[in-house]
PDB file of N, CA and C in Angstrom:
ATOM      1  N   UNK A 176      -1.869 -18.021   9.252  1.00  0.00           N
ATOM      2  CA  UNK A 176      -0.847 -17.092   9.690  1.00  0.00           C
ATOM      3  C   UNK A 176      -0.320 -16.334   8.469  1.00  0.00           C
ATOM      4  N   UNK A 177      -0.524 -15.035   8.408  1.00  0.00           N
ATOM      5  CA  UNK A 177      -0.089 -14.274   7.234  1.00  0.00           C
ATOM      6  C   UNK A 177       1.430 -14.080   7.199  1.00  0.00           C
ATOM      7  N   UNK A 178       1.946 -14.072   5.992  1.00  0.00           N
ATOM      8  CA  UNK A 178       3.378 -13.860   5.785  1.00  0.00           C
ATOM      9  C   UNK A 178       3.624 -12.584   5.006  1.00  0.00           C
ATOM     10  N   UNK A 179       2.880 -11.571   5.322  1.00  0.00           N
ATOM     11  CA  UNK A 179       3.037 -10.290   4.671  1.00  0.00           C
ATOM     12  C   UNK A 179       3.009  -9.203   5.731  1.00  0.00           C
ATOM     13  N   UNK A 180       3.445  -7.991   5.386  1.00  0.00           N
ATOM     14  CA  UNK A 180       3.513  -6.916   6.381  1.00  0.00           C
ATOM     15  C   UNK A 180       2.143  -6.592   6.976  1.00  0.00           C
ATOM     16  N   UNK A 181       2.121  -6.314   8.258  1.00  0.00           N
ATOM     17  CA  UNK A 181       0.901  -5.894   8.948  1.00  0.00           C
ATOM     18  C   UNK A 181       0.769  -4.391   8.759  1.00  0.00           C
ATOM     19  N   UNK A 182      -0.109  -3.982   7.841  1.00  0.00           N
ATOM     20  CA  UNK A 182      -0.267  -2.569   7.512  1.00  0.00           C
ATOM     21  C   UNK A 182      -0.755  -1.743   8.695  1.00  0.00           C
ATOM     22  N   UNK A 183      -1.388  -2.369   9.667  1.00  0.00           N
ATOM     23  CA  UNK A 183      -1.868  -1.609  10.831  1.00  0.00           C
ATOM     24  C   UNK A 183      -0.706  -1.168  11.715  1.00  0.00           C
ATOM     25  N   UNK A 184       0.447  -1.778  11.546  1.00  0.00           N
ATOM     26  CA  UNK A 184       1.621  -1.444  12.362  1.00  0.00           C
ATOM     27  C   UNK A 184       2.677  -0.645  11.609  1.00  0.00           C
ATOM     28  N   UNK A 185       2.453  -0.413  10.325  1.00  0.00           N
ATOM     29  CA  UNK A 185       3.447   0.296   9.520  1.00  0.00           C
ATOM     30  C   UNK A 185       3.010   1.730   9.267  1.00  0.00           C
ATOM     31  N   UNK A 186       3.868   2.660   9.646  1.00  0.00           N
ATOM     32  CA  UNK A 186       3.558   4.076   9.445  1.00  0.00           C
ATOM     33  C   UNK A 186       3.750   4.450   7.978  1.00  0.00           C
ATOM     34  N   UNK A 187       3.277   5.626   7.637  1.00  0.00           N
ATOM     35  CA  UNK A 187       3.453   6.112   6.266  1.00  0.00           C
ATOM     36  C   UNK A 187       4.927   6.283   5.918  1.00  0.00           C
ATOM     37  N   UNK A 188       5.796   6.343   6.915  1.00  0.00           N
ATOM     38  CA  UNK A 188       7.235   6.453   6.656  1.00  0.00           C
ATOM     39  C   UNK A 188       7.758   5.248   5.889  1.00  0.00           C
ATOM     40  N   UNK A 189       7.047   4.132   5.950  1.00  0.00           N
ATOM     41  CA  UNK A 189       7.440   2.934   5.208  1.00  0.00           C
ATOM     42  C   UNK A 189       7.481   3.229   3.712  1.00  0.00           C
ATOM     43  N   UNK A 190       6.615   4.128   3.256  1.00  0.00           N
ATOM     44  CA  UNK A 190       6.584   4.490   1.842  1.00  0.00           C
ATOM     45  C   UNK A 190       7.912   5.127   1.449  1.00  0.00           C
ATOM     46  N   UNK A 191       8.401   6.046   2.263  1.00  0.00           N
ATOM     47  CA  UNK A 191       9.667   6.724   1.964  1.00  0.00           C
ATOM     48  C   UNK A 191      10.798   5.698   1.926  1.00  0.00           C
ATOM     49  N   UNK A 192      10.852   4.835   2.919  1.00  0.00           N
ATOM     50  CA  UNK A 192      11.913   3.821   2.964  1.00  0.00           C
ATOM     51  C   UNK A 192      11.818   2.873   1.773  1.00  0.00           C
ATOM     52  N   UNK A 193      10.608   2.522   1.388  1.00  0.00           N
ATOM     53  CA  UNK A 193      10.405   1.583   0.283  1.00  0.00           C
ATOM     54  C   UNK A 193      10.799   2.208  -1.057  1.00  0.00           C
ATOM     55  N   UNK A 194      10.537   3.504  -1.213  1.00  0.00           N
ATOM     56  CA  UNK A 194      10.846   4.178  -2.466  1.00  0.00           C
ATOM     57  C   UNK A 194      12.310   4.594  -2.561  1.00  0.00           C
ATOM     58  N   UNK A 195      13.006   4.692  -1.449  1.00  0.00           N
ATOM     59  CA  UNK A 195      14.413   5.124  -1.457  1.00  0.00           C
ATOM     60  C   UNK A 195      15.253   4.131  -2.240  1.00  0.00           C
ATOM     61  N   UNK A 196      15.802   4.595  -3.314  1.00  0.00           N
ATOM     62  CA  UNK A 196      16.666   3.749  -4.124  1.00  0.00           C
ATOM     63  C   UNK A 196      15.923   2.697  -4.930  1.00  0.00           C
ATOM     64  N   UNK A 197      14.593   2.745  -4.919  1.00  0.00           N
ATOM     65  CA  UNK A 197      13.818   1.751  -5.654  1.00  0.00           C
ATOM     66  C   UNK A 197      13.847   2.064  -7.146  1.00  0.00           C
ATOM     67  N   UNK A 198      13.756   1.028  -7.921  1.00  0.00           N
ATOM     68  CA  UNK A 198      13.673   1.161  -9.370  1.00  0.00           C
ATOM     69  C   UNK A 198      12.188   1.163  -9.721  1.00  0.00           C
ATOM     70  N   UNK A 199      11.597   2.357  -9.717  1.00  0.00           N
ATOM     71  CA  UNK A 199      10.167   2.486  -9.944  1.00  0.00           C
ATOM     72  C   UNK A 199       9.834   2.399 -11.421  1.00  0.00           C
ATOM     73  N   UNK A 200       8.642   1.885 -11.724  1.00  0.00           N
ATOM     74  CA  UNK A 200       8.187   1.870 -13.108  1.00  0.00           C
ATOM     75  C   UNK A 200       7.752   3.293 -13.470  1.00  0.00           C
ATOM     76  N   UNK A 201       7.687   3.615 -14.753  1.00  0.00           N
ATOM     77  CA  UNK A 201       7.390   4.996 -15.159  1.00  0.00           C
ATOM     78  C   UNK A 201       6.129   5.597 -14.536  1.00  0.00           C
ATOM     79  N   UNK A 202       5.075   4.817 -14.367  1.00  0.00           N
ATOM     80  CA  UNK A 202       3.847   5.378 -13.788  1.00  0.00           C
ATOM     81  C   UNK A 202       3.996   5.710 -12.312  1.00  0.00           C
ATOM     82  N   UNK A 203       5.014   5.162 -11.638  1.00  0.00           N
ATOM     83  CA  UNK A 203       5.222   5.405 -10.213  1.00  0.00           C
ATOM     84  C   UNK A 203       6.202   6.547  -9.936  1.00  0.00           C
ATOM     85  N   UNK A 204       6.977   6.958 -10.912  1.00  0.00           N
ATOM     86  CA  UNK A 204       7.976   8.002 -10.708  1.00  0.00           C
ATOM     87  C   UNK A 204       7.373   9.302 -10.181  1.00  0.00           C
ATOM     88  N   UNK A 205       6.192   9.726 -10.649  1.00  0.00           N
ATOM     89  CA  UNK A 205       5.594  10.948 -10.086  1.00  0.00           C
ATOM     90  C   UNK A 205       5.308  10.864  -8.587  1.00  0.00           C
ATOM     91  N   UNK A 206       5.271   9.660  -8.025  1.00  0.00           N
ATOM     92  CA  UNK A 206       5.040   9.524  -6.584  1.00  0.00           C
ATOM     93  C   UNK A 206       6.158  10.164  -5.762  1.00  0.00           C
ATOM     94  N   UNK A 207       7.339  10.290  -6.337  1.00  0.00           N
ATOM     95  CA  UNK A 207       8.472  10.856  -5.610  1.00  0.00           C
ATOM     96  C   UNK A 207       8.388  12.375  -5.481  1.00  0.00           C
ATOM     97  N   UNK A 208       7.628  13.019  -6.363  1.00  0.00           N
ATOM     98  CA  UNK A 208       7.547  14.474  -6.375  1.00  0.00           C
ATOM     99  C   UNK A 208       6.774  14.988  -5.160  1.00  0.00           C
ATOM    100  N   UNK A 209       7.474  15.677  -4.285  1.00  0.00           N
ATOM    101  CA  UNK A 209       6.844  16.235  -3.091  1.00  0.00           C
ATOM    102  C   UNK A 209       6.343  15.182  -2.122  1.00  0.00           C
ATOM    103  N   UNK A 210       6.978  14.029  -2.097  1.00  0.00           N
ATOM    104  CA  UNK A 210       6.506  12.904  -1.291  1.00  0.00           C
ATOM    105  C   UNK A 210       6.394  13.252   0.191  1.00  0.00           C
ATOM    106  N   UNK A 211       7.423  13.867   0.753  1.00  0.00           N
ATOM    107  CA  UNK A 211       7.399  14.200   2.186  1.00  0.00           C
ATOM    108  C   UNK A 211       6.244  15.144   2.512  1.00  0.00           C
ATOM    109  N   UNK A 212       6.048  16.141   1.671  1.00  0.00           N
ATOM    110  CA  UNK A 212       4.966  17.106   1.877  1.00  0.00           C
ATOM    111  C   UNK A 212       3.596  16.409   1.799  1.00  0.00           C
ATOM    112  N   UNK A 213       3.446  15.523   0.844  1.00  0.00           N
ATOM    113  CA  UNK A 213       2.180  14.808   0.686  1.00  0.00           C
ATOM    114  C   UNK A 213       1.923  13.879   1.872  1.00  0.00           C
ATOM    115  N   UNK A 214       2.962  13.249   2.367  1.00  0.00           N
ATOM    116  CA  UNK A 214       2.793  12.381   3.533  1.00  0.00           C
ATOM    117  C   UNK A 214       2.414  13.195   4.771  1.00  0.00           C
ATOM    118  N   UNK A 215       2.977  14.385   4.901  1.00  0.00           N
ATOM    119  CA  UNK A 215       2.563  15.268   6.018  1.00  0.00           C
ATOM    120  C   UNK A 215       1.089  15.615   5.913  1.00  0.00           C
ATOM    121  N   UNK A 216       0.624  15.901   4.701  1.00  0.00           N
ATOM    122  CA  UNK A 216      -0.795  16.225   4.493  1.00  0.00           C
ATOM    123  C   UNK A 216      -1.675  15.025   4.830  1.00  0.00           C
ATOM    124  N   UNK A 217      -1.236  13.832   4.468  1.00  0.00           N
ATOM    125  CA  UNK A 217      -2.011  12.627   4.788  1.00  0.00           C
ATOM    126  C   UNK A 217      -2.068  12.401   6.299  1.00  0.00           C
ATOM    127  N   UNK A 218      -0.925  12.610   6.968  1.00  0.00           N
ATOM    128  CA  UNK A 218      -0.911  12.470   8.436  1.00  0.00           C
ATOM    129  C   UNK A 218      -1.834  13.491   9.085  1.00  0.00           C
ATOM    130  N   UNK A 219      -1.816  14.711   8.581  1.00  0.00           N
ATOM    131  CA  UNK A 219      -2.687  15.770   9.112  1.00  0.00           C
ATOM    132  C   UNK A 219      -4.158  15.418   8.925  1.00  0.00           C
ATOM    133  N   UNK A 220      -4.467  14.629   7.914  1.00  0.00           N
ATOM    134  CA  UNK A 220      -5.842  14.206   7.654  1.00  0.00           C
ATOM    135  C   UNK A 220      -6.222  12.972   8.482  1.00  0.00           C
ATOM    136  N   UNK A 221      -5.305  12.538   9.364  1.00  0.00           N
ATOM    137  CA  UNK A 221      -5.608  11.414  10.248  1.00  0.00           C
ATOM    138  C   UNK A 221      -5.212  10.058   9.720  1.00  0.00           C
ATOM    139  N   UNK A 222      -4.436  10.030   8.655  1.00  0.00           N
ATOM    140  CA  UNK A 222      -3.986   8.761   8.087  1.00  0.00           C
ATOM    141  C   UNK A 222      -2.550   8.514   8.548  1.00  0.00           C
ATOM    142  N   UNK A 223      -2.392   7.660   9.531  1.00  0.00           N
ATOM    143  CA  UNK A 223      -1.072   7.454  10.109  1.00  0.00           C
ATOM    144  C   UNK A 223      -0.390   6.169   9.699  1.00  0.00           C
ATOM    145  N   UNK A 224      -1.176   5.172   9.274  1.00  0.00           N
ATOM    146  CA  UNK A 224      -0.590   3.883   8.906  1.00  0.00           C
ATOM    147  C   UNK A 224      -0.930   3.551   7.458  1.00  0.00           C
ATOM    148  N   UNK A 225      -0.246   2.553   6.933  1.00  0.00           N
ATOM    149  CA  UNK A 225      -0.545   2.113   5.584  1.00  0.00           C
ATOM    150  C   UNK A 225      -1.976   1.581   5.489  1.00  0.00           C
ATOM    151  N   UNK A 226      -2.450   0.933   6.548  1.00  0.00           N
ATOM    152  CA  UNK A 226      -3.827   0.431   6.557  1.00  0.00           C
ATOM    153  C   UNK A 226      -4.827   1.584   6.503  1.00  0.00           C
ATOM    154  N   UNK A 227      -4.562   2.641   7.255  1.00  0.00           N
ATOM    155  CA  UNK A 227      -5.433   3.821   7.205  1.00  0.00           C
ATOM    156  C   UNK A 227      -5.517   4.354   5.777  1.00  0.00           C
ATOM    157  N   UNK A 228      -4.375   4.443   5.131  1.00  0.00           N
ATOM    158  CA  UNK A 228      -4.302   4.976   3.776  1.00  0.00           C
ATOM    159  C   UNK A 228      -5.084   4.106   2.796  1.00  0.00           C
ATOM    160  N   UNK A 229      -4.831   2.807   2.821  1.00  0.00           N
ATOM    161  CA  UNK A 229      -5.487   1.895   1.885  1.00  0.00           C
ATOM    162  C   UNK A 229      -7.002   1.902   2.109  1.00  0.00           C
ATOM    163  N   UNK A 230      -7.421   1.862   3.357  1.00  0.00           N
ATOM    164  CA  UNK A 230      -8.866   1.875   3.641  1.00  0.00           C
ATOM    165  C   UNK A 230      -9.517   3.171   3.162  1.00  0.00           C
ATOM    166  N   UNK A 231      -8.853   4.278   3.370  1.00  0.00           N
ATOM    167  CA  UNK A 231      -9.417   5.564   2.968  1.00  0.00           C
ATOM    168  C   UNK A 231      -9.512   5.696   1.452  1.00  0.00           C
ATOM    169  N   UNK A 232      -8.614   5.045   0.727  1.00  0.00           N
ATOM    170  CA  UNK A 232      -8.562   5.192  -0.724  1.00  0.00           C
ATOM    171  C   UNK A 232      -9.239   4.063  -1.493  1.00  0.00           C
ATOM    172  N   UNK A 233      -9.616   3.002  -0.814  1.00  0.00           N
ATOM    173  CA  UNK A 233     -10.119   1.810  -1.490  1.00  0.00           C
ATOM    174  C   UNK A 233     -11.475   2.013  -2.165  1.00  0.00           C
ATOM    175  N   UNK A 234     -12.376   2.745  -1.559  1.00  0.00           N
ATOM    176  CA  UNK A 234     -13.705   2.913  -2.135  1.00  0.00           C
ATOM    177  C   UNK A 234     -13.649   3.835  -3.352  1.00  0.00           C
ATOM    178  N   UNK A 235     -14.706   3.809  -4.145  1.00  0.00           N
ATOM    179  CA  UNK A 235     -14.756   4.639  -5.348  1.00  0.00           C
ATOM    180  C   UNK A 235     -14.675   6.126  -5.004  1.00  0.00           C
ATOM    181  N   UNK A 236     -15.306   6.522  -3.901  1.00  0.00           N
ATOM    182  CA  UNK A 236     -15.315   7.922  -3.478  1.00  0.00           C
ATOM    183  C   UNK A 236     -14.078   8.292  -2.656  1.00  0.00           C
ATOM    184  N   UNK A 237     -13.324   7.306  -2.224  1.00  0.00           N
ATOM    185  CA  UNK A 237     -12.184   7.530  -1.340  1.00  0.00           C
ATOM    186  C   UNK A 237     -11.162   8.528  -1.828  1.00  0.00           C
ATOM    187  N   UNK A 238     -10.630   8.350  -3.047  1.00  0.00           N
ATOM    188  CA  UNK A 238      -9.618   9.290  -3.523  1.00  0.00           C
ATOM    189  C   UNK A 238     -10.122  10.735  -3.575  1.00  0.00           C
ATOM    190  N   UNK A 239     -11.376  10.922  -3.976  1.00  0.00           N
ATOM    191  CA  UNK A 239     -11.929  12.284  -4.044  1.00  0.00           C
ATOM    192  C   UNK A 239     -12.032  12.897  -2.656  1.00  0.00           C
ATOM    193  N   UNK A 240     -12.464  12.108  -1.687  1.00  0.00           N
ATOM    194  CA  UNK A 240     -12.599  12.612  -0.314  1.00  0.00           C
ATOM    195  C   UNK A 240     -11.237  12.954   0.278  1.00  0.00           C
ATOM    196  N   UNK A 241     -10.256  12.072   0.083  1.00  0.00           N
ATOM    197  CA  UNK A 241      -8.913  12.328   0.615  1.00  0.00           C
ATOM    198  C   UNK A 241      -8.291  13.522  -0.112  1.00  0.00           C
ATOM    199  N   UNK A 242      -8.499  13.616  -1.417  1.00  0.00           N
ATOM    200  CA  UNK A 242      -7.966  14.745  -2.188  1.00  0.00           C
ATOM    201  C   UNK A 242      -8.535  16.056  -1.668  1.00  0.00           C
ATOM    202  N   UNK A 243      -9.841  16.070  -1.386  1.00  0.00           N
ATOM    203  CA  UNK A 243     -10.473  17.292  -0.880  1.00  0.00           C
ATOM    204  C   UNK A 243      -9.908  17.693   0.475  1.00  0.00           C
ATOM    205  N   UNK A 244      -9.552  16.718   1.302  1.00  0.00           N
ATOM    206  CA  UNK A 244      -9.045  17.012   2.639  1.00  0.00           C
ATOM    207  C   UNK A 244      -7.557  17.282   2.715  1.00  0.00           C
ATOM    208  N   UNK A 245      -6.833  16.937   1.641  1.00  0.00           N
ATOM    209  CA  UNK A 245      -5.372  17.069   1.691  1.00  0.00           C
ATOM    210  C   UNK A 245      -4.791  17.971   0.611  1.00  0.00           C
ATOM    211  N   UNK A 246      -5.535  18.187  -0.449  1.00  0.00           N
ATOM    212  CA  UNK A 246      -5.012  18.960  -1.567  1.00  0.00           C
ATOM    213  C   UNK A 246      -4.151  18.144  -2.514  1.00  0.00           C
ATOM    214  N   UNK A 247      -4.099  16.845  -2.313  1.00  0.00           N
ATOM    215  CA  UNK A 247      -3.330  15.949  -3.178  1.00  0.00           C
ATOM    216  C   UNK A 247      -4.255  15.506  -4.309  1.00  0.00           C
ATOM    217  N   UNK A 248      -3.735  15.431  -5.515  1.00  0.00           N
ATOM    218  CA  UNK A 248      -4.582  15.072  -6.661  1.00  0.00           C
ATOM    219  C   UNK A 248      -5.098  13.634  -6.536  1.00  0.00           C
ATOM    220  N   UNK A 249      -6.298  13.434  -7.067  1.00  0.00           N
ATOM    221  CA  UNK A 249      -6.896  12.095  -7.053  1.00  0.00           C
ATOM    222  C   UNK A 249      -6.044  11.096  -7.821  1.00  0.00           C
ATOM    223  N   UNK A 250      -5.509  11.511  -8.951  1.00  0.00           N
ATOM    224  CA  UNK A 250      -4.680  10.616  -9.764  1.00  0.00           C
ATOM    225  C   UNK A 250      -3.470  10.134  -8.968  1.00  0.00           C
ATOM    226  N   UNK A 251      -2.842  11.061  -8.254  1.00  0.00           N
ATOM    227  CA  UNK A 251      -1.686  10.712  -7.423  1.00  0.00           C
ATOM    228  C   UNK A 251      -2.102   9.676  -6.376  1.00  0.00           C
ATOM    229  N   UNK A 252      -3.235   9.913  -5.734  1.00  0.00           N
ATOM    230  CA  UNK A 252      -3.702   9.019  -4.669  1.00  0.00           C
ATOM    231  C   UNK A 252      -4.039   7.625  -5.195  1.00  0.00           C
ATOM    232  N   UNK A 253      -4.581   7.550  -6.390  1.00  0.00           N
ATOM    233  CA  UNK A 253      -4.899   6.237  -6.976  1.00  0.00           C
ATOM    234  C   UNK A 253      -3.614   5.454  -7.231  1.00  0.00           C
ATOM    235  N   UNK A 254      -2.621   6.105  -7.805  1.00  0.00           N
ATOM    236  CA  UNK A 254      -1.336   5.433  -8.069  1.00  0.00           C
ATOM    237  C   UNK A 254      -0.671   5.056  -6.746  1.00  0.00           C
ATOM    238  N   UNK A 255      -0.736   5.931  -5.759  1.00  0.00           N
ATOM    239  CA  UNK A 255      -0.154   5.636  -4.448  1.00  0.00           C
ATOM    240  C   UNK A 255      -0.822   4.413  -3.825  1.00  0.00           C
ATOM    241  N   UNK A 256      -2.145   4.350  -3.871  1.00  0.00           N
ATOM    242  CA  UNK A 256      -2.850   3.192  -3.291  1.00  0.00           C
ATOM    243  C   UNK A 256      -2.426   1.906  -3.982  1.00  0.00           C
ATOM    244  N   UNK A 257      -2.395   1.914  -5.294  1.00  0.00           N
ATOM    245  CA  UNK A 257      -2.006   0.703  -6.029  1.00  0.00           C
ATOM    246  C   UNK A 257      -0.593   0.270  -5.677  1.00  0.00           C
ATOM    247  N   UNK A 258       0.299   1.241  -5.562  1.00  0.00           N
ATOM    248  CA  UNK A 258       1.692   0.937  -5.237  1.00  0.00           C
ATOM    249  C   UNK A 258       1.815   0.386  -3.825  1.00  0.00           C
ATOM    250  N   UNK A 259       1.117   1.006  -2.882  1.00  0.00           N
ATOM    251  CA  UNK A 259       1.177   0.545  -1.491  1.00  0.00           C
ATOM    252  C   UNK A 259       0.546  -0.839  -1.356  1.00  0.00           C
ATOM    253  N   UNK A 260      -0.571  -1.079  -2.034  1.00  0.00           N
ATOM    254  CA  UNK A 260      -1.197  -2.398  -1.947  1.00  0.00           C
ATOM    255  C   UNK A 260      -0.285  -3.490  -2.499  1.00  0.00           C
ATOM    256  N   UNK A 261       0.615  -3.153  -3.399  1.00  0.00           N
ATOM    257  CA  UNK A 261       1.569  -4.135  -3.929  1.00  0.00           C
ATOM    258  C   UNK A 261       2.599  -4.541  -2.879  1.00  0.00           C
ATOM    259  N   UNK A 262       2.734  -3.763  -1.783  1.00  0.00           N
ATOM    260  CA  UNK A 262       3.632  -4.151  -0.692  1.00  0.00           C
ATOM    261  C   UNK A 262       3.114  -5.408   0.003  1.00  0.00           C
ATOM    262  N   UNK A 263       1.822  -5.662  -0.140  1.00  0.00           N
ATOM    263  CA  UNK A 263       1.172  -6.788   0.538  1.00  0.00           C
ATOM    264  C   UNK A 263       0.669  -7.737  -0.547  1.00  0.00           C
ATOM    265  N   UNK A 264       1.481  -8.722  -0.888  1.00  0.00           N
ATOM    266  CA  UNK A 264       1.089  -9.629  -1.968  1.00  0.00           C
ATOM    267  C   UNK A 264      -0.111 -10.498  -1.585  1.00  0.00           C
ATOM    268  N   UNK A 265      -0.791 -10.986  -2.609  1.00  0.00           N
ATOM    269  CA  UNK A 265      -1.911 -11.890  -2.379  1.00  0.00           C
ATOM    270  C   UNK A 265      -1.376 -13.172  -1.752  1.00  0.00           C
ATOM    271  N   UNK A 266      -1.931 -13.597  -0.611  1.00  0.00           N
ATOM    272  CA  UNK A 266      -1.442 -14.814   0.037  1.00  0.00           C
ATOM    273  C   UNK A 266      -1.728 -16.059  -0.815  1.00  0.00           C
ATOM    274  N   UNK A 267      -0.816 -17.000  -0.755  1.00  0.00           N
ATOM    275  CA  UNK A 267      -0.979 -18.274  -1.449  1.00  0.00           C
ATOM    276  C   UNK A 267      -0.954 -19.377  -0.399  1.00  0.00           C
ATOM    277  N   UNK A 268      -1.976 -20.213  -0.428  1.00  0.00           N
ATOM    278  CA  UNK A 268      -2.032 -21.323   0.530  1.00  0.00           C
ATOM    279  C   UNK A 268      -0.956 -22.347   0.180  1.00  0.00           C
ATOM    280  N   UNK A 269      -0.398 -22.967   1.179  1.00  0.00           N
ATOM    281  CA  UNK A 269       0.663 -23.954   0.974  1.00  0.00           C
ATOM    282  C   UNK A 269       0.181 -25.064   0.055  1.00  0.00           C
ATOM    283  N   UNK A 270      -1.057 -25.497   0.244  1.00  0.00           N
ATOM    284  CA  UNK A 270      -1.553 -26.614  -0.576  1.00  0.00           C
ATOM    285  C   UNK A 270      -1.689 -26.241  -2.053  1.00  0.00           C
ATOM    286  N   UNK A 271      -1.615 -24.958  -2.382  1.00  0.00           N
ATOM    287  CA  UNK A 271      -1.714 -24.523  -3.772  1.00  0.00           C
ATOM    288  C   UNK A 271      -0.386 -24.587  -4.523  1.00  0.00           C
ATOM    289  N   UNK A 272       0.708 -24.824  -3.813  1.00  0.00           N
ATOM    290  CA  UNK A 272       2.006 -24.939  -4.465  1.00  0.00           C
ATOM    291  C   UNK A 272       2.108 -26.283  -5.176  1.00  0.00           C
ATOM    292  N   UNK A 273       2.769 -26.307  -6.337  1.00  0.00           N
ATOM    293  CA  UNK A 273       2.949 -27.576  -7.053  1.00  0.00           C
ATOM    294  C   UNK A 273       3.716 -28.576  -6.195  1.00  0.00           C
ATOM    295  N   UNK A 274       3.316 -29.812  -6.260  1.00  0.00           N
ATOM    296  CA  UNK A 274       4.006 -30.872  -5.532  1.00  0.00           C
ATOM    297  C   UNK A 274       3.536 -31.073  -4.104  1.00  0.00           C
ATOM    298  N   UNK A 275       2.635 -30.245  -3.629  1.00  0.00           N
ATOM    299  CA  UNK A 275       2.118 -30.377  -2.261  1.00  0.00           C
ATOM    300  C   UNK A 275       0.845 -31.239  -2.314  1.00  0.00           C
ATOM    301  N   UNK A 276       0.738 -32.166  -1.402  1.00  0.00           N
ATOM    302  CA  UNK A 276      -0.445 -33.036  -1.333  1.00  0.00           C
ATOM    303  C   UNK A 276      -1.704 -32.185  -1.211  1.00  0.00           C
ATOM    304  N   UNK A 277      -2.680 -32.383  -2.099  1.00  0.00           N
ATOM    305  CA  UNK A 277      -3.920 -31.590  -2.050  1.00  0.00           C
ATOM    306  C   UNK A 277      -4.657 -31.686  -0.715  1.00  0.00           C
ATOM    307  N   UNK A 278      -4.396 -32.709   0.048  1.00  0.00           N
ATOM    308  CA  UNK A 278      -5.046 -32.864   1.356  1.00  0.00           C
ATOM    309  C   UNK A 278      -4.417 -32.016   2.445  1.00  0.00           C
ATOM    310  N   UNK A 279      -3.309 -31.355   2.139  1.00  0.00           N
ATOM    311  CA  UNK A 279      -2.646 -30.504   3.119  1.00  0.00           C
ATOM    312  C   UNK A 279      -3.488 -29.255   3.330  1.00  0.00           C
ATOM    313  N   UNK A 280      -3.813 -28.975   4.590  1.00  0.00           N
ATOM    314  CA  UNK A 280      -4.689 -27.836   4.866  1.00  0.00           C
ATOM    315  C   UNK A 280      -3.920 -26.529   5.011  1.00  0.00           C
ATOM    316  N   UNK A 281      -2.698 -26.596   5.429  1.00  0.00           N
ATOM    317  CA  UNK A 281      -1.917 -25.380   5.638  1.00  0.00           C
ATOM    318  C   UNK A 281      -2.261 -24.684   6.931  1.00  0.00           C
ATOM    319  N   UNK A 282      -3.142 -25.285   7.723  1.00  0.00           N
ATOM    320  CA  UNK A 282      -3.534 -24.657   8.999  1.00  0.00           C
ATOM    321  C   UNK A 282      -2.843 -25.296  10.155  1.00  0.00           C
TER     322      UNK A 282
END
């Protein structure tokens, strides 16, 4: 049972809410520039959820293809993908926590 956000159910609007008032690191600050306009372009390209976005950008050719269809720079899209993927942390099995019996399956 996952304990992280279901990207298939989260719209791109989650990005705006997540960035509002966030203390972004310097490499992420450019993500705020024209964010609403860029999200409209992504929606127009058929990317409506965070999962759509991550899947479209994950492959090596992904950022170039999305950039060509939206007019958004590849560099921007790479930083956006990395930032969005950080919303979904790597799952840790219960048995991997210190002090938990190694025989615990977590299932």
